[in-house]
GROMACS .gro file of C-alpha atoms in nm:
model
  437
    1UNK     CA    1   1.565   2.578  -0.496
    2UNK     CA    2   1.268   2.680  -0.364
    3UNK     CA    3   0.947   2.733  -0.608
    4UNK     CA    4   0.933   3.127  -0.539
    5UNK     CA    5   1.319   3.182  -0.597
    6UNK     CA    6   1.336   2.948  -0.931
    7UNK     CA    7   1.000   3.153  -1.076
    8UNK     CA    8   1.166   3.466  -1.000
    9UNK     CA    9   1.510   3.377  -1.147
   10UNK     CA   10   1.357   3.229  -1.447
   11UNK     CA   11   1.168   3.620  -1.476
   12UNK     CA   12   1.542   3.664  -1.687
   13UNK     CA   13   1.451   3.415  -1.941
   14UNK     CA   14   1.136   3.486  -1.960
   15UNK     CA   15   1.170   3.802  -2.115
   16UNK     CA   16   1.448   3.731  -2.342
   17UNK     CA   17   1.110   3.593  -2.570
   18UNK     CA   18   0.906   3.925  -2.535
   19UNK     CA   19   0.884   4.241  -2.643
   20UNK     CA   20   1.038   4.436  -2.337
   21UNK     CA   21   0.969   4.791  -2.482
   22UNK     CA   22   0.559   4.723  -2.505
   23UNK     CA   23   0.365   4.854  -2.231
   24UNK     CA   24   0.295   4.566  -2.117
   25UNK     CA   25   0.601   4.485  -2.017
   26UNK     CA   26   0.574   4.733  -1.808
   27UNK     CA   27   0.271   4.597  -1.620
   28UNK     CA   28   0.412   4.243  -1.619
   29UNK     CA   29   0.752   4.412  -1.432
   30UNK     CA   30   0.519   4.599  -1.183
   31UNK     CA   31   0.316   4.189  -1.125
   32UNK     CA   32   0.659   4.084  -1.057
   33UNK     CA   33   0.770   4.307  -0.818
   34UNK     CA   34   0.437   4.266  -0.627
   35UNK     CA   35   0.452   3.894  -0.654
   36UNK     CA   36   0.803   3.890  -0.522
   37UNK     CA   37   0.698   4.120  -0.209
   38UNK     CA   38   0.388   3.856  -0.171
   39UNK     CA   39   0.515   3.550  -0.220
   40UNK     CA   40   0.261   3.275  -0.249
   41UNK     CA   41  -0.058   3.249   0.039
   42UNK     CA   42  -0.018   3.110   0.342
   43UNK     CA   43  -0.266   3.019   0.581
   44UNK     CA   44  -0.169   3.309   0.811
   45UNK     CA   45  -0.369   3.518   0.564
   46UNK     CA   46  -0.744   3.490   0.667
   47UNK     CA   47  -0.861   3.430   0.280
   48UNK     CA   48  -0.648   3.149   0.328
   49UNK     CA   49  -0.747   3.041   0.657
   50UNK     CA   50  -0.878   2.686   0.549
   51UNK     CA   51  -0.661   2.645   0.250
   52UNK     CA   52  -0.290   2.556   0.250
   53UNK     CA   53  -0.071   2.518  -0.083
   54UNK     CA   54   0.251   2.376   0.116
   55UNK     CA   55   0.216   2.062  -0.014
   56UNK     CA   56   0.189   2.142  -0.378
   57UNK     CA   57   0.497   2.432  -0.407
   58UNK     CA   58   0.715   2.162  -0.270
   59UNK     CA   59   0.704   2.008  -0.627
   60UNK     CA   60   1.014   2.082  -0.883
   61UNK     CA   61   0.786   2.239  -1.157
   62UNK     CA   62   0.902   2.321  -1.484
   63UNK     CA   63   0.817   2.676  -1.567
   64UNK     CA   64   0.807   2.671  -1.919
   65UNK     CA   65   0.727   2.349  -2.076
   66UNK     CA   66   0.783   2.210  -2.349
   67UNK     CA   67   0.657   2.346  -2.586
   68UNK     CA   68   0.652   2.107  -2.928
   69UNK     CA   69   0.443   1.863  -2.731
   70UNK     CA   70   0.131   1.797  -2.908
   71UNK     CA   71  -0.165   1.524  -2.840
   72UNK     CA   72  -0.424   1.312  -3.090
   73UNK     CA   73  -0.780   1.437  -3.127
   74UNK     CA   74  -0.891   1.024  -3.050
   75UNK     CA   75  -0.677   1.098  -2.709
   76UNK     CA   76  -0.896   1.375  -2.585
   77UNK     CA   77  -1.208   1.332  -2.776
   78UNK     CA   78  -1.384   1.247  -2.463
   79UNK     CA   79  -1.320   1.592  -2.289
   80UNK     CA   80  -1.502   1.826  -2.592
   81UNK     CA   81  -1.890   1.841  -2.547
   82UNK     CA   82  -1.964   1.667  -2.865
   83UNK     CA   83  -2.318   1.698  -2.863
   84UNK     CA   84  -2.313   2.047  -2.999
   85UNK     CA   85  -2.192   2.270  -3.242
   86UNK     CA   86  -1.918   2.505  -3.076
   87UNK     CA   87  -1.628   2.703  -3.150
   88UNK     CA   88  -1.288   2.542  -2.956
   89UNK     CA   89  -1.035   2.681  -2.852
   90UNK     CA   90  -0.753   2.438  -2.783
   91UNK     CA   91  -0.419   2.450  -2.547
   92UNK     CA   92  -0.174   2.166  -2.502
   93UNK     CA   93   0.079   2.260  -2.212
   94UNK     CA   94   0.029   2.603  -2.300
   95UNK     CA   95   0.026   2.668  -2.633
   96UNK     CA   96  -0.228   2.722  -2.869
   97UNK     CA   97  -0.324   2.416  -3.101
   98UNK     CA   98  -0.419   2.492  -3.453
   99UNK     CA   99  -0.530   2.096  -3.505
  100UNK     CA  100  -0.782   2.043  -3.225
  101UNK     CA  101  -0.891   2.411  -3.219
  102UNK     CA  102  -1.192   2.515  -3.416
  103UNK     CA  103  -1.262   2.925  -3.423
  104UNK     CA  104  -1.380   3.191  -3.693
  105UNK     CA  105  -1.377   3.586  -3.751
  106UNK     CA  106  -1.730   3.633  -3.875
  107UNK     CA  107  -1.866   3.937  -3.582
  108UNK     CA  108  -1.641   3.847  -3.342
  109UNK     CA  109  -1.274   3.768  -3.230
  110UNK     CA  110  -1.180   3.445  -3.080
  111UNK     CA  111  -0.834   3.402  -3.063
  112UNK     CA  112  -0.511   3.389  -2.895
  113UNK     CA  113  -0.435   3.635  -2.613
  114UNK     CA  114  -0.064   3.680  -2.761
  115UNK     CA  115  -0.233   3.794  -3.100
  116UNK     CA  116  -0.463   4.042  -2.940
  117UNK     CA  117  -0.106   4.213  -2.754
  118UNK     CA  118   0.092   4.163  -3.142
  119UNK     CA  119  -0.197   4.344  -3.341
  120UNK     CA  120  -0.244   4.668  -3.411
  121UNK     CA  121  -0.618   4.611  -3.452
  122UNK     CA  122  -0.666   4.515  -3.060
  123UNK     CA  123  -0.424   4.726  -2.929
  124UNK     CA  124  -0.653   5.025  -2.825
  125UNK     CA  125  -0.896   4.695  -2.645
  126UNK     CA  126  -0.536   4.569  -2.437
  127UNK     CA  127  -0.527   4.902  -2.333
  128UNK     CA  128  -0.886   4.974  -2.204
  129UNK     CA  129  -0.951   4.602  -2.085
  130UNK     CA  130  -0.622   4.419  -2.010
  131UNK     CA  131  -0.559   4.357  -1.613
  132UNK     CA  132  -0.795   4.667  -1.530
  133UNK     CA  133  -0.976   4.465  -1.262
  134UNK     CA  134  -0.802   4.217  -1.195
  135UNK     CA  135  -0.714   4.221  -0.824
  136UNK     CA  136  -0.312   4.245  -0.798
  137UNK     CA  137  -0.292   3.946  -0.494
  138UNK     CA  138  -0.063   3.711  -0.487
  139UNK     CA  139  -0.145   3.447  -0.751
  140UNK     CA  140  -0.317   3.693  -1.018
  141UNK     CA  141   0.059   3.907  -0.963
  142UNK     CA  142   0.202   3.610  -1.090
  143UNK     CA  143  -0.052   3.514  -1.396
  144UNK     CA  144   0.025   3.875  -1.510
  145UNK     CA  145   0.424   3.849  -1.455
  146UNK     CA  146   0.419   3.599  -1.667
  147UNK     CA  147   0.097   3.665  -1.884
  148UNK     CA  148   0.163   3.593  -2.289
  149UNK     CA  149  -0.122   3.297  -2.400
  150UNK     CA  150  -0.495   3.263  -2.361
  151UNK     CA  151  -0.812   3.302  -2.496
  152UNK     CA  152  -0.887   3.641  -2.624
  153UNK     CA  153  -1.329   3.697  -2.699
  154UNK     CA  154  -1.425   4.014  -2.802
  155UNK     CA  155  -1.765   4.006  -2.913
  156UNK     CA  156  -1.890   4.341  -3.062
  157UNK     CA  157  -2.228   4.514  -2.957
  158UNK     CA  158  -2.593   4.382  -3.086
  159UNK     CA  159  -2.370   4.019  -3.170
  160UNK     CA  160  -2.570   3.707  -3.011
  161UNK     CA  161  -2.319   3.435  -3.048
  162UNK     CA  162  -2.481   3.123  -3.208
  163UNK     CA  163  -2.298   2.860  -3.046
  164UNK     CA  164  -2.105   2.811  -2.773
  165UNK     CA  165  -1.733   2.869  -2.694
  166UNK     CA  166  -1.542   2.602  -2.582
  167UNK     CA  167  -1.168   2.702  -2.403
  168UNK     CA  168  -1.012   2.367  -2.311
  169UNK     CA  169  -0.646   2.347  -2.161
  170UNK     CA  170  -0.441   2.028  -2.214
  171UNK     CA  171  -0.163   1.896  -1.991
  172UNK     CA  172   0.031   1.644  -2.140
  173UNK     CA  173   0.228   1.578  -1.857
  174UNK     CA  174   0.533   1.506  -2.026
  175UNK     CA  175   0.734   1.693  -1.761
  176UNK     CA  176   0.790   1.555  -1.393
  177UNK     CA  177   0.580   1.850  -1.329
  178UNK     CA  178   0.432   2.141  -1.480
  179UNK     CA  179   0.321   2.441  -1.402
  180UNK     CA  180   0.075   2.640  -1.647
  181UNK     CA  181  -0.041   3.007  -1.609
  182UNK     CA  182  -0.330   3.064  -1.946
  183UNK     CA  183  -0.417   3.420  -1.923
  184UNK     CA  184  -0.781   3.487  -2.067
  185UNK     CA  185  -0.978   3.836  -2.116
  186UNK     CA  186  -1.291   3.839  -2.270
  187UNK     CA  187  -1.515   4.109  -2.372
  188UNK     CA  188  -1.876   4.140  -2.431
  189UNK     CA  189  -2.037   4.469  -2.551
  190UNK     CA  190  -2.361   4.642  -2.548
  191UNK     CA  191  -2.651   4.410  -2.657
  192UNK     CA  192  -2.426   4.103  -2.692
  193UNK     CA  193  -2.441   3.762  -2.603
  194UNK     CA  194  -2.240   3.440  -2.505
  195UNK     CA  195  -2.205   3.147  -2.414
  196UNK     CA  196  -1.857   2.979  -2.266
  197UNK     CA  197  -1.701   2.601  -2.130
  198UNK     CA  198  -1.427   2.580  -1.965
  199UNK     CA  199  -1.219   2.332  -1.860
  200UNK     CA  200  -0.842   2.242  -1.778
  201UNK     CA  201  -0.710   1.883  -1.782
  202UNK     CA  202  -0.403   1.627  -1.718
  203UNK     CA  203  -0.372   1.399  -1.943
  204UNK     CA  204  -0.103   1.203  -1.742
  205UNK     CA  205  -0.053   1.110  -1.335
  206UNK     CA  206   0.270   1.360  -1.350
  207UNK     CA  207   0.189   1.671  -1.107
  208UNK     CA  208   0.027   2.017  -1.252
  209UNK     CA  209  -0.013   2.338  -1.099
  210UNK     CA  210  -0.280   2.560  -1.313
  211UNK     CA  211  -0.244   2.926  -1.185
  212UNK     CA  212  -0.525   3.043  -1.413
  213UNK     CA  213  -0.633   3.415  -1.450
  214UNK     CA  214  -0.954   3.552  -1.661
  215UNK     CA  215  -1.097   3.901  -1.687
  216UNK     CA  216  -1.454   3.902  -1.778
  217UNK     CA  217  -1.578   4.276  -1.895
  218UNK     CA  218  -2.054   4.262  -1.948
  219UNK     CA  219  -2.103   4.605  -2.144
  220UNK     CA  220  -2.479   4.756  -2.073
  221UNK     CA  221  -2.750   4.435  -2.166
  222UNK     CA  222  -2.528   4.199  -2.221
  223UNK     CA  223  -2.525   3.859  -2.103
  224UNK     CA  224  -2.282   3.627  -2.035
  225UNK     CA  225  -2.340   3.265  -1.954
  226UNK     CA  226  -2.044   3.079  -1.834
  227UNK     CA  227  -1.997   2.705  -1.736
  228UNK     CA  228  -1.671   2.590  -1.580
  229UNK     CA  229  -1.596   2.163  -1.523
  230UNK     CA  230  -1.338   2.082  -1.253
  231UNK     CA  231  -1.281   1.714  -1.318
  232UNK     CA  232  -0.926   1.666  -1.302
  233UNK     CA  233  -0.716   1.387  -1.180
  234UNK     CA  234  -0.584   1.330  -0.840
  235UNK     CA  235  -0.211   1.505  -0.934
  236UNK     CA  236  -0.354   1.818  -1.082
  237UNK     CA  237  -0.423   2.129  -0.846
  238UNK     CA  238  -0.590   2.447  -0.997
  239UNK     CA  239  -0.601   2.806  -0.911
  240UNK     CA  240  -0.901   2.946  -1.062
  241UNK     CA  241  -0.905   3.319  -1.051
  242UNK     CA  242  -1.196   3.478  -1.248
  243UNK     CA  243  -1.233   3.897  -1.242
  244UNK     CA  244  -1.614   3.999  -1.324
  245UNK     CA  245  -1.709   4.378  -1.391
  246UNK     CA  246  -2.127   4.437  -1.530
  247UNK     CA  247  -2.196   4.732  -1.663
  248UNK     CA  248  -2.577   4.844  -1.597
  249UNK     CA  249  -2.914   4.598  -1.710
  250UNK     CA  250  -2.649   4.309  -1.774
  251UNK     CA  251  -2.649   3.935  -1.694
  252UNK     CA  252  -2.394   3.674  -1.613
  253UNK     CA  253  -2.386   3.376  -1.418
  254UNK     CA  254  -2.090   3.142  -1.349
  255UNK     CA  255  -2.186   2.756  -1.301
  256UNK     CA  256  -1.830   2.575  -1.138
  257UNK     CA  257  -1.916   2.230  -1.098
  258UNK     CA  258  -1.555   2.054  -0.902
  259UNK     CA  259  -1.535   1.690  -0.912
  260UNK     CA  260  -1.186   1.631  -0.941
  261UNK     CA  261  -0.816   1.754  -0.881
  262UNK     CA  262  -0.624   1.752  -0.584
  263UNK     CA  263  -0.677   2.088  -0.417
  264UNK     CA  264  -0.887   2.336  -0.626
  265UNK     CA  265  -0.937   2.732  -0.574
  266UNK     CA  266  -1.212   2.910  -0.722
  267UNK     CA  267  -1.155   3.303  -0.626
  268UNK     CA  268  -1.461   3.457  -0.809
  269UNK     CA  269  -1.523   3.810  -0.799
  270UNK     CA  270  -1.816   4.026  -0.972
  271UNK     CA  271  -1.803   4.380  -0.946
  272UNK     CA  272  -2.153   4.559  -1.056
  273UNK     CA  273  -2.059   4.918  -1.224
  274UNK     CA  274  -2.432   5.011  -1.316
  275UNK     CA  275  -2.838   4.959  -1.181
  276UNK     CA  276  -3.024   4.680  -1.258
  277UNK     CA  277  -2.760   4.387  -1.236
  278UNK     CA  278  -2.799   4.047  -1.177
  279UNK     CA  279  -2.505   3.827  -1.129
  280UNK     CA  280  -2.560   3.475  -1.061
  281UNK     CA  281  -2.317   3.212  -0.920
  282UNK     CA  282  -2.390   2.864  -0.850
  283UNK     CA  283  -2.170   2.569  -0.808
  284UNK     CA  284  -2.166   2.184  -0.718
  285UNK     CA  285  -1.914   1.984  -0.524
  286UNK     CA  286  -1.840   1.622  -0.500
  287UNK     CA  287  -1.547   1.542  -0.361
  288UNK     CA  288  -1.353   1.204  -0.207
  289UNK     CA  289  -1.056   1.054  -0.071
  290UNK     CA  290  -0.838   1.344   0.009
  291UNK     CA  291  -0.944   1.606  -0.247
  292UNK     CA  292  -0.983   1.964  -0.105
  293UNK     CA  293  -1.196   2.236  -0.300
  294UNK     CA  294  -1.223   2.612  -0.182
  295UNK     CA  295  -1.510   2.857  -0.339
  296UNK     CA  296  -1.408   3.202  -0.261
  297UNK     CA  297  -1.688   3.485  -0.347
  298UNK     CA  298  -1.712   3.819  -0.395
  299UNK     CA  299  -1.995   4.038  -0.502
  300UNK     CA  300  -1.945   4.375  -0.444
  301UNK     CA  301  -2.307   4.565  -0.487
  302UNK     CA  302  -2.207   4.958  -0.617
  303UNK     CA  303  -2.514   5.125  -0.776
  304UNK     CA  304  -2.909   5.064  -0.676
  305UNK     CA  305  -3.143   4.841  -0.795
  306UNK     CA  306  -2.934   4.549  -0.808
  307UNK     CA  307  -2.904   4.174  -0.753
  308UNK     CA  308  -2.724   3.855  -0.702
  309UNK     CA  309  -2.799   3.474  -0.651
  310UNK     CA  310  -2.587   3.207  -0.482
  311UNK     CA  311  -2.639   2.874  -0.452
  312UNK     CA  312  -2.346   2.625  -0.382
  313UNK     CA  313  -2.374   2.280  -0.293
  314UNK     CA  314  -2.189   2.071  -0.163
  315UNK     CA  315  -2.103   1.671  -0.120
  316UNK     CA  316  -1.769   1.520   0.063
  317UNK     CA  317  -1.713   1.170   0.148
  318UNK     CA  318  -1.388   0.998   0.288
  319UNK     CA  319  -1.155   1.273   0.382
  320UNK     CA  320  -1.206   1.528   0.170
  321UNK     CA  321  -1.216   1.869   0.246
  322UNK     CA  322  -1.486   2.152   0.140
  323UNK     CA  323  -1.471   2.558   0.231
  324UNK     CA  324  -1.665   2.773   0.096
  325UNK     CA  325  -1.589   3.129   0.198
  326UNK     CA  326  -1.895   3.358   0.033
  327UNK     CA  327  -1.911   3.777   0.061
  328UNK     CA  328  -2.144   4.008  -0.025
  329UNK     CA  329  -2.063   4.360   0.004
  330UNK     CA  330  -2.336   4.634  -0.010
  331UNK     CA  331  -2.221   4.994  -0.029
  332UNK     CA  332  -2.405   5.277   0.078
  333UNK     CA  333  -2.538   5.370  -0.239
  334UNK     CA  334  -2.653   5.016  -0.360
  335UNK     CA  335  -3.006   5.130  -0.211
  336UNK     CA  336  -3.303   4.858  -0.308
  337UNK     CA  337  -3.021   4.516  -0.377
  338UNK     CA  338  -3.135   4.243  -0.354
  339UNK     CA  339  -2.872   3.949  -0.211
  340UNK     CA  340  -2.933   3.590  -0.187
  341UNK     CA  341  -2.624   3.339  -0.057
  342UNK     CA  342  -2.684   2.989   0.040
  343UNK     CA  343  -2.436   2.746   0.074
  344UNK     CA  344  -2.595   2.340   0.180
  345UNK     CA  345  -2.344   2.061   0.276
  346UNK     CA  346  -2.376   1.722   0.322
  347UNK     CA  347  -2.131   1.495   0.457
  348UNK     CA  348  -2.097   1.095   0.399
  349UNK     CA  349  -1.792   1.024   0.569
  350UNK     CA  350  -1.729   1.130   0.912
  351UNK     CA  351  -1.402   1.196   0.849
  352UNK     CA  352  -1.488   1.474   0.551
  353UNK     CA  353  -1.444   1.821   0.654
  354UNK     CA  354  -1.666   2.117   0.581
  355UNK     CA  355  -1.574   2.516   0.661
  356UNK     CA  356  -1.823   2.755   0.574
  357UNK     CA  357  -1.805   3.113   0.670
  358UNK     CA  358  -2.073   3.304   0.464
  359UNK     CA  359  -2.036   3.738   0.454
  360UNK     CA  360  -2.260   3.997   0.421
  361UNK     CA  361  -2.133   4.383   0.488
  362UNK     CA  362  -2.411   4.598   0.425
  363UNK     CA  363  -2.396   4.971   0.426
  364UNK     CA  364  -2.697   5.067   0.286
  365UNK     CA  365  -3.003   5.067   0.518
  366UNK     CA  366  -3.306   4.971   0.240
  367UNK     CA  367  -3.196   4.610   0.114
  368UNK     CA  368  -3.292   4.264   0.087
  369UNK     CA  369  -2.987   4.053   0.173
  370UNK     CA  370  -3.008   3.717   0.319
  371UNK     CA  371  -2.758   3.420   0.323
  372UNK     CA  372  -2.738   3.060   0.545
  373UNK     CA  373  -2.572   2.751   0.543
  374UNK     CA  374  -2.662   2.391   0.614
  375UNK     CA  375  -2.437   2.076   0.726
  376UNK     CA  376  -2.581   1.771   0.780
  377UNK     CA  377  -2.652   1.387   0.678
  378UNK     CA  378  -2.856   1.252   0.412
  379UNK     CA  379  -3.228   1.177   0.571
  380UNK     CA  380  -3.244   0.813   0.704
  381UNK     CA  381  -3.611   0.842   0.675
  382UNK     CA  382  -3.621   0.944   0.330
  383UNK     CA  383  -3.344   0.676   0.269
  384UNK     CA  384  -3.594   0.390   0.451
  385UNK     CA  385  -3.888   0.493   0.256
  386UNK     CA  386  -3.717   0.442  -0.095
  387UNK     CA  387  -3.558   0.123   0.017
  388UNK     CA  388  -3.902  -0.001   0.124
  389UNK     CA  389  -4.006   0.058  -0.231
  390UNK     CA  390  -3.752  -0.190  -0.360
  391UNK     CA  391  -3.479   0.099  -0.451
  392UNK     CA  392  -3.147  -0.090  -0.349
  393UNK     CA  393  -2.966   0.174  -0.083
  394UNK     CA  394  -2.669   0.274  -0.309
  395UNK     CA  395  -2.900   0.374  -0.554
  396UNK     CA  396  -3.169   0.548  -0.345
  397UNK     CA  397  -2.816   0.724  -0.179
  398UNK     CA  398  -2.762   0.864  -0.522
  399UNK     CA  399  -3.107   0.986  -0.583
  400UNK     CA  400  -3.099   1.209  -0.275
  401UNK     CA  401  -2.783   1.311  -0.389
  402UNK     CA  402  -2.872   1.413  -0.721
  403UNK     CA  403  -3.222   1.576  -0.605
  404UNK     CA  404  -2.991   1.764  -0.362
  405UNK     CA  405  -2.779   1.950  -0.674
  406UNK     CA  406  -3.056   1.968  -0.859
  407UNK     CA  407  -3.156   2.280  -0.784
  408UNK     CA  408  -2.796   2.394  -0.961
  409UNK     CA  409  -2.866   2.209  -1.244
  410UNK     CA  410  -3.192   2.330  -1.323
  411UNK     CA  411  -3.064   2.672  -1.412
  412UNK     CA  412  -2.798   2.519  -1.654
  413UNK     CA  413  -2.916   2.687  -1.986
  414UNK     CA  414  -2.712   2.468  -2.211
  415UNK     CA  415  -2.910   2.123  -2.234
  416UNK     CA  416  -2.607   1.927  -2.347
  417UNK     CA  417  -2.370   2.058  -2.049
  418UNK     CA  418  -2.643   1.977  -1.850
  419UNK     CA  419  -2.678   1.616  -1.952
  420UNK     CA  420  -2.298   1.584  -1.955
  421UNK     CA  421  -2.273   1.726  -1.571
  422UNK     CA  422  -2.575   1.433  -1.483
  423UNK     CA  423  -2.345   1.175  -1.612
  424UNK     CA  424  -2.026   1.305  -1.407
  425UNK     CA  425  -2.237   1.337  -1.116
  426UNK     CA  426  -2.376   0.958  -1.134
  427UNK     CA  427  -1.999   0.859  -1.194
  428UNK     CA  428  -1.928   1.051  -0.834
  429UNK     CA  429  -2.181   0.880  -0.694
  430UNK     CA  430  -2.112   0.513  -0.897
  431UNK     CA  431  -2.430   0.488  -0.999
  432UNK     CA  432  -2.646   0.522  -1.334
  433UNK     CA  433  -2.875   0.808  -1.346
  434UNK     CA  434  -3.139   0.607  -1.561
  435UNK     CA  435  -3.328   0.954  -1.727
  436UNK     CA  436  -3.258   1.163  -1.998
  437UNK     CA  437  -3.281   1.558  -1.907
   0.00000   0.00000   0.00000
């Protein structure tokens, strides 16, 4: 049976566990539906042009793991940021774990996503937030279908979050394969402000498919500063689809740095709902043997006096396989924006693969939009000079490397993420980074 037919006969099941008369059931029907008249991309569609999933959906996943499976903190100690006070919270094949998770009440809400749609309390929240921007394509139609656990942050007005929030999802990989669909809306009010880490990992070489959905709602002022770490082994593939809407004077940037997984999709989206926005997005690749990562981007410009920064880099070697796919639209009354894309490449192998097709669609006539996009080699001059210093060539290959991302990392607020990226970047490159940050 094919992957589309056993998801939608296993719809049956599915609800036989929730509450069919809540209106969300309703919405989760409707994803369905959609889904089912979709089916999953293909490459005929051009925002799949460079991407194929064929090889993935031929897997026999099981759609609802188990669900008693449970791993030791010593296990996965190494995948928590350590180096810093946080709140976690904790999946393991989809479901929430009380043991390694680590949350509190005190201002805000972090919890489960299933607790937010049982309570009373967060019911008039589901209705306001939940799935209102979420763009109904193919993948999110099936996150919502099937929509019951995630994180749920609600952080009220004037709250500045002291420490970080860590949302880690665990794949045991106890099944021959697995497929996982963590649902997560968060909420940030007037004033407010927080930090988040994300990251999704196998824990075994069984396959994984992560179809991933998160809603991200900035209220007026707020700021949002969110860091997500793509370093997954070779049988795990991850759809990453991440909904942004700013209300006016806020802030959020999105840092995705992807050094692992077999094929990785990052559809980000911001949608600016007020003047003076800024919405940053920055990201670093480093890729090898036949990995394949995709950055798809959005901004969508709506009111004046607003702007956005990208910056993506990017580094393939064997056979791997880059896109990056960036658009900026500007409509006619997002008078005096101000849009900056650039996407840099470098290629080691000359066998890896690079497609870049950066967007702008401007409508308004008094703007500052710009965007390019480099491919190239690393400098054999610059490589020359530092070996004639006595820096042995794998090392002074590294150090070009690293001064290359840089430029990412430097706007990484979070000093211990940032020191914890440097080391994942230096084991990329097989190399020690021999500096503290």
């Amino acid at each position: 049976m094919e992957l589309r037919e056993k998801i939608l006969s296993s719809y049956v099941a599915f609800e036989d566990n929730v509450n069919i008369n809540s209106d969300l059931h309703e919405i989760r029907t409707k994803a369905l539906q959609n889904f089912e008249k979709l089916g999953f991309p293909t490459k005929k569609l051009e925002a799949w042009k460079y991407t194929s999933l064929n090889s993935v959906l031929k897997e026999d996943y099981s759609i609802f793991p188990d669900r008693d499976a449970s791993v030791e903190f010593a296990d996965v100690k190494k995948y928590f940021i350590h180096e810093i006070d946080s709140y976690k919270i904790v999946f393991v094949d989809g479901k929430y774990s009380s043991f390694l998770s680590t949350t509190t009440h005190d201002g805000k809400d972090i919890c489960l996503l299933s607790a937010a749609f049982s309570k009373e309390k967060y019911k008039p929240i589901i209705e306001k937030y939940f799935n209102k921007i979420a763009k109904q394509d193919n993948l999110t139609s099936l996150n919502t279908a099937f929509a019951t656990e995630g994180a749920f942050i609600h952080i009220p007005k004037n709250v500045e979050v002291e420490k970080p929030i860590q949302i880690i999802n665990f794949t045991t990989g106890k099944e021959h394969a697995t497929m996982l669909q963590p649902r997560n809306l968060i909420i940030v009010e007037q004033n407010a402000h927080v930090q988040i880490i994300e990251r999704h990992q196998n824990l075994n070489n069984n396959a994984v498919l992560t179809n991933v959905v998160t809603e991200i709602y900035t209220d007026t002022h707020a700021t949002v500063d969110y860091y997500k770490i793509q370093n997954d082994n070779n049988d795990a593939s991850l759809v990453d689809n991440t909904y942004i809407e700013q209300q006016k004077e806020s802030t959020c940037s999105v840092h995705t740095f992807s050094f692992g997984g077999n094929i990785t999709r990052n559809n980000l989206n911001f949608y600016q709902k007020g003047e003076y926005i800024n919405s940053i997005l920055k990201g670093i690749t480093i890729i090898e043997g036949k990995q394949h990562v995709d950055h798809h981007t959005l901004v969508n410009h709506i009111e004046p006096n607003c702007e956005s920064h990208q910056d993506y880099k990017g580094i393939y070697t064997d056979r791997s396989t880059g896109v990056f796919n960036g658009k900026v639209i500007v409509e006619k009354e997002a008078q005096k924006t101000n849009a900056y894309q650039q996407n840099n490449n470098v290629l080691i192998s000359d066998k890896a693969t690079i497609n870049a097709k950066p967007q702008l669609e401007i409508f308004a006539d008094d703007v500052k939009c710009s965007h390019g996009c480099t491919i190239g080699q690393l400098d054999g001059q610059a490589l020359f000079y530092m070996q004639q210093r006595g820096i042995p060539k794998k090392e002074a290959k590294a150090l070009l490397m690293y001064a290359f991302a840089n430029t990412v990392l430097e706007s990484v607020k979070i000093p211990e993420v940032k020191k914890r990226i440097t080391k994942l970047i230096a084991n990329k490159l097989g190399v020690n980074i021999g500096f503290e940050l």
